[in-house]
CSV table of C-alpha atoms in Angstrom, one decimal:
chain,number,residue,atom,x,y,z
A,21,MET,CA,-9.1,-29.6,-8.8
A,22,GLY,CA,-11.5,-29.7,-5.9
A,23,VAL,CA,-11.0,-26.0,-5.0
A,24,PRO,CA,-13.2,-23.6,-7.1
A,25,ALA,CA,-11.2,-21.1,-9.2
A,26,HIS,CA,-12.4,-18.0,-7.3
A,27,ILE,CA,-11.2,-19.5,-4.0
A,28,ARG,CA,-7.9,-20.7,-5.4
A,29,ASP,CA,-7.2,-17.3,-7.0
A,30,GLY,CA,-7.6,-15.6,-3.7
A,31,ILE,CA,-5.2,-18.0,-2.0
A,32,VAL,CA,-2.7,-17.4,-4.9
A,33,VAL,CA,-3.0,-13.7,-4.4
A,34,GLY,CA,-2.4,-14.2,-0.7
A,35,PHE,CA,0.8,-16.2,-1.4
A,36,ALA,CA,2.1,-13.5,-3.8
A,37,THR,CA,1.6,-10.7,-1.2
A,38,GLY,CA,3.3,-12.9,1.4
A,39,VAL,CA,6.5,-12.8,-0.7
A,40,PHE,CA,6.3,-9.0,-0.6
A,41,ALA,CA,5.7,-9.1,3.1
A,42,VAL,CA,9.2,-10.8,3.5
A,43,GLY,CA,10.5,-7.6,2.0
A,44,PHE,CA,8.6,-5.5,4.5
A,45,GLY,CA,9.9,-7.6,7.4
A,46,VAL,CA,13.5,-7.1,6.2
A,47,LEU,CA,13.1,-3.4,5.6
A,48,ALA,CA,11.5,-2.7,8.9
A,49,THR,CA,14.0,-4.6,11.0
A,50,THR,CA,17.0,-3.2,9.1
A,51,ASN,CA,15.6,0.3,9.7
A,52,GLY,CA,15.5,-0.1,13.5
A,53,LEU,CA,12.2,-1.8,14.3
A,54,SER,CA,12.2,-4.8,16.6
A,55,VAL,CA,10.8,-8.2,15.3
A,56,ALA,CA,7.8,-7.8,17.7
A,57,GLN,CA,7.0,-4.2,16.4
A,58,THR,CA,7.3,-5.4,12.8
A,59,SER,CA,5.0,-8.3,13.3
A,60,VAL,CA,2.4,-6.2,15.3
A,61,MET,CA,2.4,-3.7,12.4
A,62,SER,CA,1.4,-6.4,9.9
A,63,LEU,CA,-1.2,-7.9,12.3
A,64,LEU,CA,-2.9,-4.6,13.3
A,65,ILE,CA,-2.3,-2.2,10.4
A,66,PHE,CA,-2.6,-4.9,7.7
A,67,THR,CA,-2.3,-2.4,4.8
A,68,GLY,CA,0.9,-2.8,2.9
A,69,ALA,CA,1.3,0.7,1.5
A,70,SER,CA,0.7,2.3,4.9
A,71,GLN,CA,3.2,0.0,6.6
A,72,PHE,CA,5.9,0.6,4.0
A,73,ALA,CA,5.3,4.3,4.0
A,74,ALA,CA,5.5,4.6,7.8
A,75,VAL,CA,8.8,2.7,8.0
A,76,GLY,CA,10.1,4.7,5.0
A,77,VAL,CA,9.3,8.1,6.6
A,78,ILE,CA,11.0,7.1,9.8
A,79,ALA,CA,14.0,5.7,7.9
A,80,ALA,CA,14.4,9.0,6.1
A,81,GLY,CA,14.5,10.8,9.4
A,82,GLY,CA,10.8,12.0,9.5
A,83,SER,CA,8.9,12.4,12.8
A,84,ALA,CA,6.5,9.9,14.2
A,85,GLY,CA,3.6,12.3,13.6
A,86,THR,CA,4.6,12.6,9.9
A,87,ALA,CA,4.8,8.8,9.7
A,88,VAL,CA,1.4,8.3,11.3
A,89,SER,CA,-0.3,11.0,9.0
A,90,THR,CA,1.2,9.5,5.9
A,91,ALA,CA,0.1,6.0,6.8
A,92,LEU,CA,-3.4,7.1,7.6
A,93,LEU,CA,-3.8,9.2,4.4
A,94,LEU,CA,-2.8,6.0,2.5
A,95,ALA,CA,-5.3,3.9,4.5
A,96,ALA,CA,-8.3,6.1,3.9
A,97,ARG,CA,-9.2,4.3,0.6
A,98,ASN,CA,-10.0,1.1,2.6
A,99,GLY,CA,-12.9,3.0,4.1
A,100,PHE,CA,-14.4,3.3,0.6
A,101,TYR,CA,-13.8,-0.4,-0.1
A,102,GLY,CA,-15.6,-1.0,3.2
A,103,ILE,CA,-18.7,0.7,1.9
A,104,THR,CA,-18.7,-1.4,-1.3
A,105,MET,CA,-18.1,-4.6,0.8
A,106,SER,CA,-20.8,-3.8,3.4
A,107,ARG,CA,-23.4,-4.6,0.7
A,108,LEU,CA,-21.9,-8.0,0.3
A,109,ILE,CA,-21.1,-9.1,3.8
A,110,ARG,CA,-24.1,-9.9,5.9
A,111,GLY,CA,-24.4,-11.6,9.3
A,112,SER,CA,-23.2,-11.4,12.9
A,113,LEU,CA,-21.2,-8.5,14.3
A,114,PRO,CA,-18.0,-10.5,14.9
A,115,LYS,CA,-18.1,-11.7,11.3
A,116,ARG,CA,-18.4,-8.2,10.0
A,117,ILE,CA,-15.6,-6.9,12.3
A,118,VAL,CA,-13.3,-9.6,10.8
A,119,ALA,CA,-14.5,-8.7,7.3
A,120,ALA,CA,-13.7,-5.0,8.0
A,121,HIS,CA,-10.2,-5.9,9.0
A,122,VAL,CA,-9.5,-7.9,5.8
A,123,THR,CA,-11.1,-5.2,3.6
A,124,ILE,CA,-8.1,-4.2,1.5
A,125,ASP,CA,-7.1,-3.7,-2.2
A,126,GLU,CA,-6.7,-7.5,-2.9
A,127,SER,CA,-9.9,-8.8,-1.2
A,128,THR,CA,-12.1,-6.0,-2.7
A,129,GLY,CA,-10.5,-6.4,-6.1
A,130,MET,CA,-11.0,-10.2,-6.2
A,131,ALA,CA,-14.6,-9.9,-5.0
A,132,MET,CA,-15.6,-7.3,-7.6
A,133,ALA,CA,-13.7,-9.1,-10.4
A,134,GLN,CA,-16.2,-12.0,-10.2
A,135,THR,CA,-18.7,-11.9,-13.0
A,136,ASP,CA,-21.0,-14.2,-11.0
A,137,PRO,CA,-22.3,-12.2,-8.0
A,138,ALA,CA,-22.8,-15.4,-6.0
A,139,LYS,CA,-19.1,-16.0,-6.0
A,140,ARG,CA,-18.2,-12.5,-4.7
A,141,GLU,CA,-18.3,-13.3,-1.0
A,142,GLY,CA,-16.3,-16.4,-1.3
A,143,ALA,CA,-13.7,-14.6,-3.4
A,144,PHE,CA,-13.5,-11.8,-0.8
A,145,TRP,CA,-12.9,-14.2,2.1
A,146,ALA,CA,-10.4,-16.3,0.2
A,147,ALA,CA,-8.3,-13.3,-0.8
A,148,GLY,CA,-8.8,-11.5,2.5
A,149,LEU,CA,-7.9,-14.4,4.8
A,150,GLY,CA,-5.3,-15.7,2.3
A,151,VAL,CA,-3.5,-12.4,2.3
A,152,PHE,CA,-3.8,-12.1,6.1
A,153,VAL,CA,-2.2,-15.5,6.8
A,154,PHE,CA,0.6,-15.1,4.2
A,155,TRP,CA,1.2,-11.4,4.9
A,156,ASN,CA,1.9,-12.1,8.6
A,157,LEU,CA,3.9,-15.3,7.9
A,158,GLY,CA,6.0,-13.4,5.4
A,159,THR,CA,6.5,-10.5,7.7
A,160,LEU,CA,7.8,-12.7,10.5
A,161,LEU,CA,10.1,-14.6,8.2
A,162,GLY,CA,11.5,-11.3,6.8
A,163,ALA,CA,11.9,-9.7,10.2
A,164,LEU,CA,13.9,-12.7,11.5
A,165,ALA,CA,16.0,-12.6,8.3
A,166,GLY,CA,16.5,-8.8,8.5
A,167,ASP,CA,18.0,-9.2,12.0
A,168,VAL,CA,20.7,-11.3,10.4
A,169,ILE,CA,21.2,-9.2,7.1
A,170,GLY,CA,22.4,-6.1,8.8
A,171,ASP,CA,23.2,-3.1,6.5
A,172,PRO,CA,20.2,-2.8,4.1
A,173,GLU,CA,22.2,-0.6,1.6
A,174,ARG,CA,24.7,-3.3,0.9
A,175,TRP,CA,21.8,-5.4,-0.5
A,176,GLY,CA,20.2,-2.5,-2.4
A,177,ILE,CA,17.1,-2.9,-0.1
A,178,ASP,CA,16.7,0.9,0.0
A,179,ALA,CA,16.0,0.9,-3.7
A,180,ALA,CA,13.6,-2.0,-3.4
A,181,PHE,CA,11.3,0.3,-1.4
A,182,PRO,CA,10.5,2.9,-4.0
A,183,ALA,CA,10.5,0.3,-6.8
A,184,GLY,CA,7.9,-1.7,-4.9
A,185,PHE,CA,5.8,1.5,-4.5
A,186,ILE,CA,5.8,1.9,-8.3
A,187,ALA,CA,4.5,-1.7,-8.6
A,188,LEU,CA,1.7,-0.8,-6.1
A,189,MET,CA,0.8,2.2,-8.2
A,190,VAL,CA,0.5,0.5,-11.6
A,191,PRO,CA,-3.3,-0.1,-11.5
A,192,ALA,CA,-3.9,3.6,-10.6
A,193,LEU,CA,-1.5,4.8,-13.3
A,194,LYS,CA,-3.6,3.1,-16.0
A,195,GLN,CA,-6.3,5.7,-15.4
A,196,ARG,CA,-5.9,9.4,-16.3
A,197,PRO,CA,-6.9,10.7,-12.9
A,198,GLY,CA,-4.5,8.3,-11.1
A,199,LEU,CA,-1.7,9.3,-13.5
A,200,LEU,CA,-2.4,13.0,-12.9
A,201,ALA,CA,-2.3,12.5,-9.1
A,202,ALA,CA,1.0,10.6,-9.3
A,203,ALA,CA,2.6,13.2,-11.6
A,204,ALA,CA,1.4,16.1,-9.3
A,205,GLY,CA,2.4,14.2,-6.1
A,206,GLY,CA,5.9,13.5,-7.5
A,207,ALA,CA,6.4,17.0,-8.6
A,208,ILE,CA,5.3,18.5,-5.3
A,209,ALA,CA,7.8,16.1,-3.5
A,210,LEU,CA,10.7,17.1,-5.8
A,211,VAL,CA,10.1,20.8,-5.2
A,212,THR,CA,9.5,20.6,-1.4
A,213,ILE,CA,12.2,18.1,-0.4
A,214,PRO,CA,15.0,20.7,0.0
A,215,LEU,CA,12.6,23.1,1.7
A,216,THR,CA,11.0,21.0,4.4
A,217,ARG,CA,11.8,18.3,7.0
A,218,PRO,CA,11.9,14.7,5.9
A,219,GLY,CA,8.4,13.2,5.5
A,220,VAL,CA,6.6,16.5,5.1
A,221,PRO,CA,6.8,16.4,1.3
A,222,ILE,CA,4.7,13.2,1.4
A,223,ILE,CA,2.0,14.9,3.3
A,224,LEU,CA,2.1,17.9,1.0
A,225,ALA,CA,1.7,15.5,-2.0
A,226,SER,CA,-1.9,14.9,-0.9
A,227,ILE,CA,-2.5,18.3,-2.6
A,228,GLY,CA,-1.7,16.4,-5.8
A,229,ALA,CA,-4.8,14.2,-5.3
A,230,VAL,CA,-6.9,17.4,-5.1
A,231,ILE,CA,-5.3,18.8,-8.2
A,232,ALA,CA,-6.0,15.6,-10.1
A,233,LEU,CA,-9.6,15.6,-8.9
A,234,VAL,CA,-10.1,19.2,-10.1
A,235,VAL,CA,-8.3,18.7,-13.5
A,236,ALA,CA,-9.7,15.3,-14.3
A,237,GLY,CA,-13.3,16.6,-13.9
A,238,PRO,CA,-16.3,14.4,-13.8
A,239,LEU,CA,-16.1,11.5,-11.3
A,240,ASP,CA,-17.5,8.9,-13.7
A,241,GLU,CA,-14.1,8.9,-15.4
A,242,LEU,CA,-12.9,7.3,-12.1
A,243,SER,CA,-13.6,3.6,-12.4
A,244,THR,CA,-14.0,1.9,-9.1
A,245,PRO,CA,-14.9,-1.7,-8.4
A,246,GLU,CA,-18.4,-0.6,-7.5
A,247,ASP,CA,-18.9,1.2,-10.7
A,248,ASP,CA,-18.1,-1.9,-12.7
A,249,ALA,CA,-20.8,-3.8,-10.8
A,250,SER,CA,-23.6,-1.3,-11.4
B,81,MET,CA,9.4,3.8,15.5
B,82,SER,CA,7.5,3.9,18.8
B,83,TRP,CA,4.8,1.4,19.9
B,84,PHE,CA,2.5,4.5,20.3
B,85,ALA,CA,2.8,5.3,16.6
B,86,ILE,CA,2.3,1.7,15.5
B,87,LEU,CA,-0.9,1.4,17.6
B,88,GLY,CA,-2.1,4.8,16.4
B,89,ILE,CA,-1.8,3.7,12.7
B,90,GLY,CA,-3.4,0.3,13.5
B,91,LEU,CA,-6.4,1.9,15.2
B,92,GLY,CA,-6.8,4.6,12.6
B,93,SER,CA,-6.5,2.1,9.7
B,94,PHE,CA,-9.2,-0.2,11.3
B,95,ALA,CA,-11.4,2.9,12.0
B,96,PHE,CA,-11.5,3.7,8.2
B,97,LYS,CA,-12.5,0.1,7.3
B,98,ALA,CA,-15.0,-0.2,10.0
B,99,ALA,CA,-16.6,3.2,9.2
B,100,GLY,CA,-17.1,1.9,5.6
B,101,MET,CA,-18.3,-1.6,6.7
B,102,PHE,CA,-20.8,-0.3,9.3
B,103,GLY,CA,-22.2,2.5,7.2
B,104,LEU,CA,-20.7,5.5,8.9
B,105,GLY,CA,-18.7,6.4,5.9
B,106,ARG,CA,-21.8,6.9,3.7
B,107,LEU,CA,-21.9,10.5,4.9
B,108,VAL,CA,-18.8,11.4,2.9
B,109,ALA,CA,-18.8,8.4,0.6
B,110,ASP,CA,-20.3,9.7,-2.6
B,111,GLY,CA,-18.8,11.7,-5.3
B,112,TRP,CA,-15.8,13.9,-4.4
B,113,GLY,CA,-14.9,12.2,-1.1
B,114,ARG,CA,-14.7,8.8,-2.6
B,115,ALA,CA,-12.7,10.0,-5.6
B,116,LEU,CA,-10.3,11.8,-3.3
B,117,GLY,CA,-9.8,8.6,-1.3
B,118,MET,CA,-8.9,6.8,-4.5
B,119,LEU,CA,-6.5,9.5,-5.7
B,120,LEU,CA,-4.6,9.9,-2.4
B,121,PRO,CA,-2.6,6.6,-2.8
B,122,PRO,CA,-1.1,7.4,-6.3
B,123,ALA,CA,-0.2,11.0,-5.2
B,124,LEU,CA,1.4,9.9,-1.9
B,125,LEU,CA,3.1,6.8,-3.3
B,126,SER,CA,4.6,8.8,-6.1
B,127,ALA,CA,6.0,11.3,-3.6
B,128,LEU,CA,7.5,8.4,-1.6
B,129,VAL,CA,9.1,7.1,-4.8
B,130,VAL,CA,10.7,10.5,-5.6
B,131,SER,CA,11.9,11.1,-2.0
B,132,GLN,CA,13.3,7.6,-1.5
B,133,THR,CA,15.0,7.6,-4.9
B,134,VAL,CA,16.6,11.0,-5.2
B,135,SER,CA,16.9,12.4,-1.7
B,136,THR,CA,18.8,11.7,1.6
B,137,GLY,CA,17.2,13.8,4.4
B,138,SER,CA,16.5,17.2,2.9
B,139,ASN,CA,19.1,17.0,0.1
B,140,LEU,CA,18.5,16.0,-3.5
B,141,VAL,CA,21.0,13.2,-4.3
B,142,ILE,CA,21.6,11.2,-7.4
B,143,ASP,CA,23.2,7.8,-6.7
B,144,ALA,CA,22.9,4.1,-7.5
B,145,ARG,CA,19.3,4.0,-6.2
B,146,ILE,CA,17.9,5.7,-9.3
B,147,VAL,CA,19.3,3.1,-11.7
B,148,GLY,CA,17.8,0.3,-9.7
B,149,VAL,CA,14.4,2.0,-9.3
B,150,VAL,CA,14.2,2.8,-13.0
B,151,ALA,CA,15.0,-0.9,-13.8
B,152,GLY,CA,12.3,-2.0,-11.4
B,153,GLY,CA,9.9,0.6,-12.8
B,154,LEU,CA,10.4,-0.7,-16.3
B,155,ALA,CA,9.7,-4.3,-15.1
B,156,ALA,CA,6.6,-3.0,-13.4
B,157,ARG,CA,5.5,-1.4,-16.6
B,158,LYS,CA,5.9,-4.8,-18.4
B,159,GLY,CA,3.6,-6.3,-15.8
B,160,ALA,CA,6.1,-7.9,-13.5
B,161,PRO,CA,4.6,-8.8,-10.0
B,162,PHE,CA,5.7,-6.5,-7.2
B,163,TRP,CA,8.1,-8.9,-5.5
B,164,LEU,CA,10.0,-9.3,-8.7
B,165,VAL,CA,10.1,-5.5,-9.2
B,166,ALA,CA,11.5,-5.0,-5.7
B,167,VAL,CA,14.2,-7.8,-6.3
B,168,ILE,CA,15.3,-6.3,-9.6
B,169,ALA,CA,15.7,-2.8,-8.1
B,170,ALA,CA,17.7,-4.2,-5.1
B,171,VAL,CA,19.9,-6.4,-7.3
B,172,VAL,CA,20.7,-3.7,-9.8
B,173,THR,CA,21.4,-1.1,-7.0
B,174,ALA,CA,23.6,-3.5,-5.0
B,175,GLY,CA,25.5,-4.6,-8.1
B,176,LEU,CA,26.2,-1.0,-9.1
B,177,ARG,CA,27.4,-0.2,-5.5
B,178,ALA,CA,29.7,-3.3,-5.6
B,179,LEU,CA,31.2,-2.1,-8.9
B,180,THR,CA,31.8,1.5,-7.9
């Protein structure tokens, strides 16, 4: 009872993503990454969608360049979260560097979900650091387990990948521009898979985001955490 | 995957966040740039779902995966947390493979 709700919620979100990180650890090691590489990915990249996508592209036979491009296109949104959070996080340079590293979907979302602006920074740190701790613990656990599991297909782990991506997309699908982007991206992939090398359809799908942007029209339809605050 | 690729993604990911946090991103931040940044994830993730569900390499393939992914997708639509969605997809796919 002693822990305020906005702090506790952040830690709970961290624990939930930690469970997902176990899946990442298993997937990465069963697709040929070492335990060390898998753990360093979670420590340094620390962006779930990018990590899963990079491993997925490699697993499908894509090149390293395609994997890096896909992961970075997915990570670009964190830059926009950073702009929103830069108004909230004040103080020393090291503090802001750490804040930048833990600026992700969960920490930005939890901060901006607070109706009381005074609680936003606390919520940001609780979710950001909570996810960081559990994400890396979960990854290590999964990586060690994955070494033992062996063939991922026997356990259906290859299907857990795309299903997990659907779960990650759910918030975006609730808005018309996000739904359009997903539909266009999926259609582009379906058409280009037989025509290109593995991984390339994912890069081409970024055109789907541009299509959605043009079709969906005015930007105020696109609700972001920042818009909710102003 | 090579260490080089891992470090490249790590540095690039941090560069995006730092650019936002330290104000460099403001140059491209407003309007279209921001909206594009928010729409890239659904477009790319959707393409990943399609390619990992119905293809192997450059061939379109229908197998046990699609049944598991649809089951997981329905659970996601009902609001299931992502770990449960992933487990449902894996269990359904593995079960179907064990039966066939």
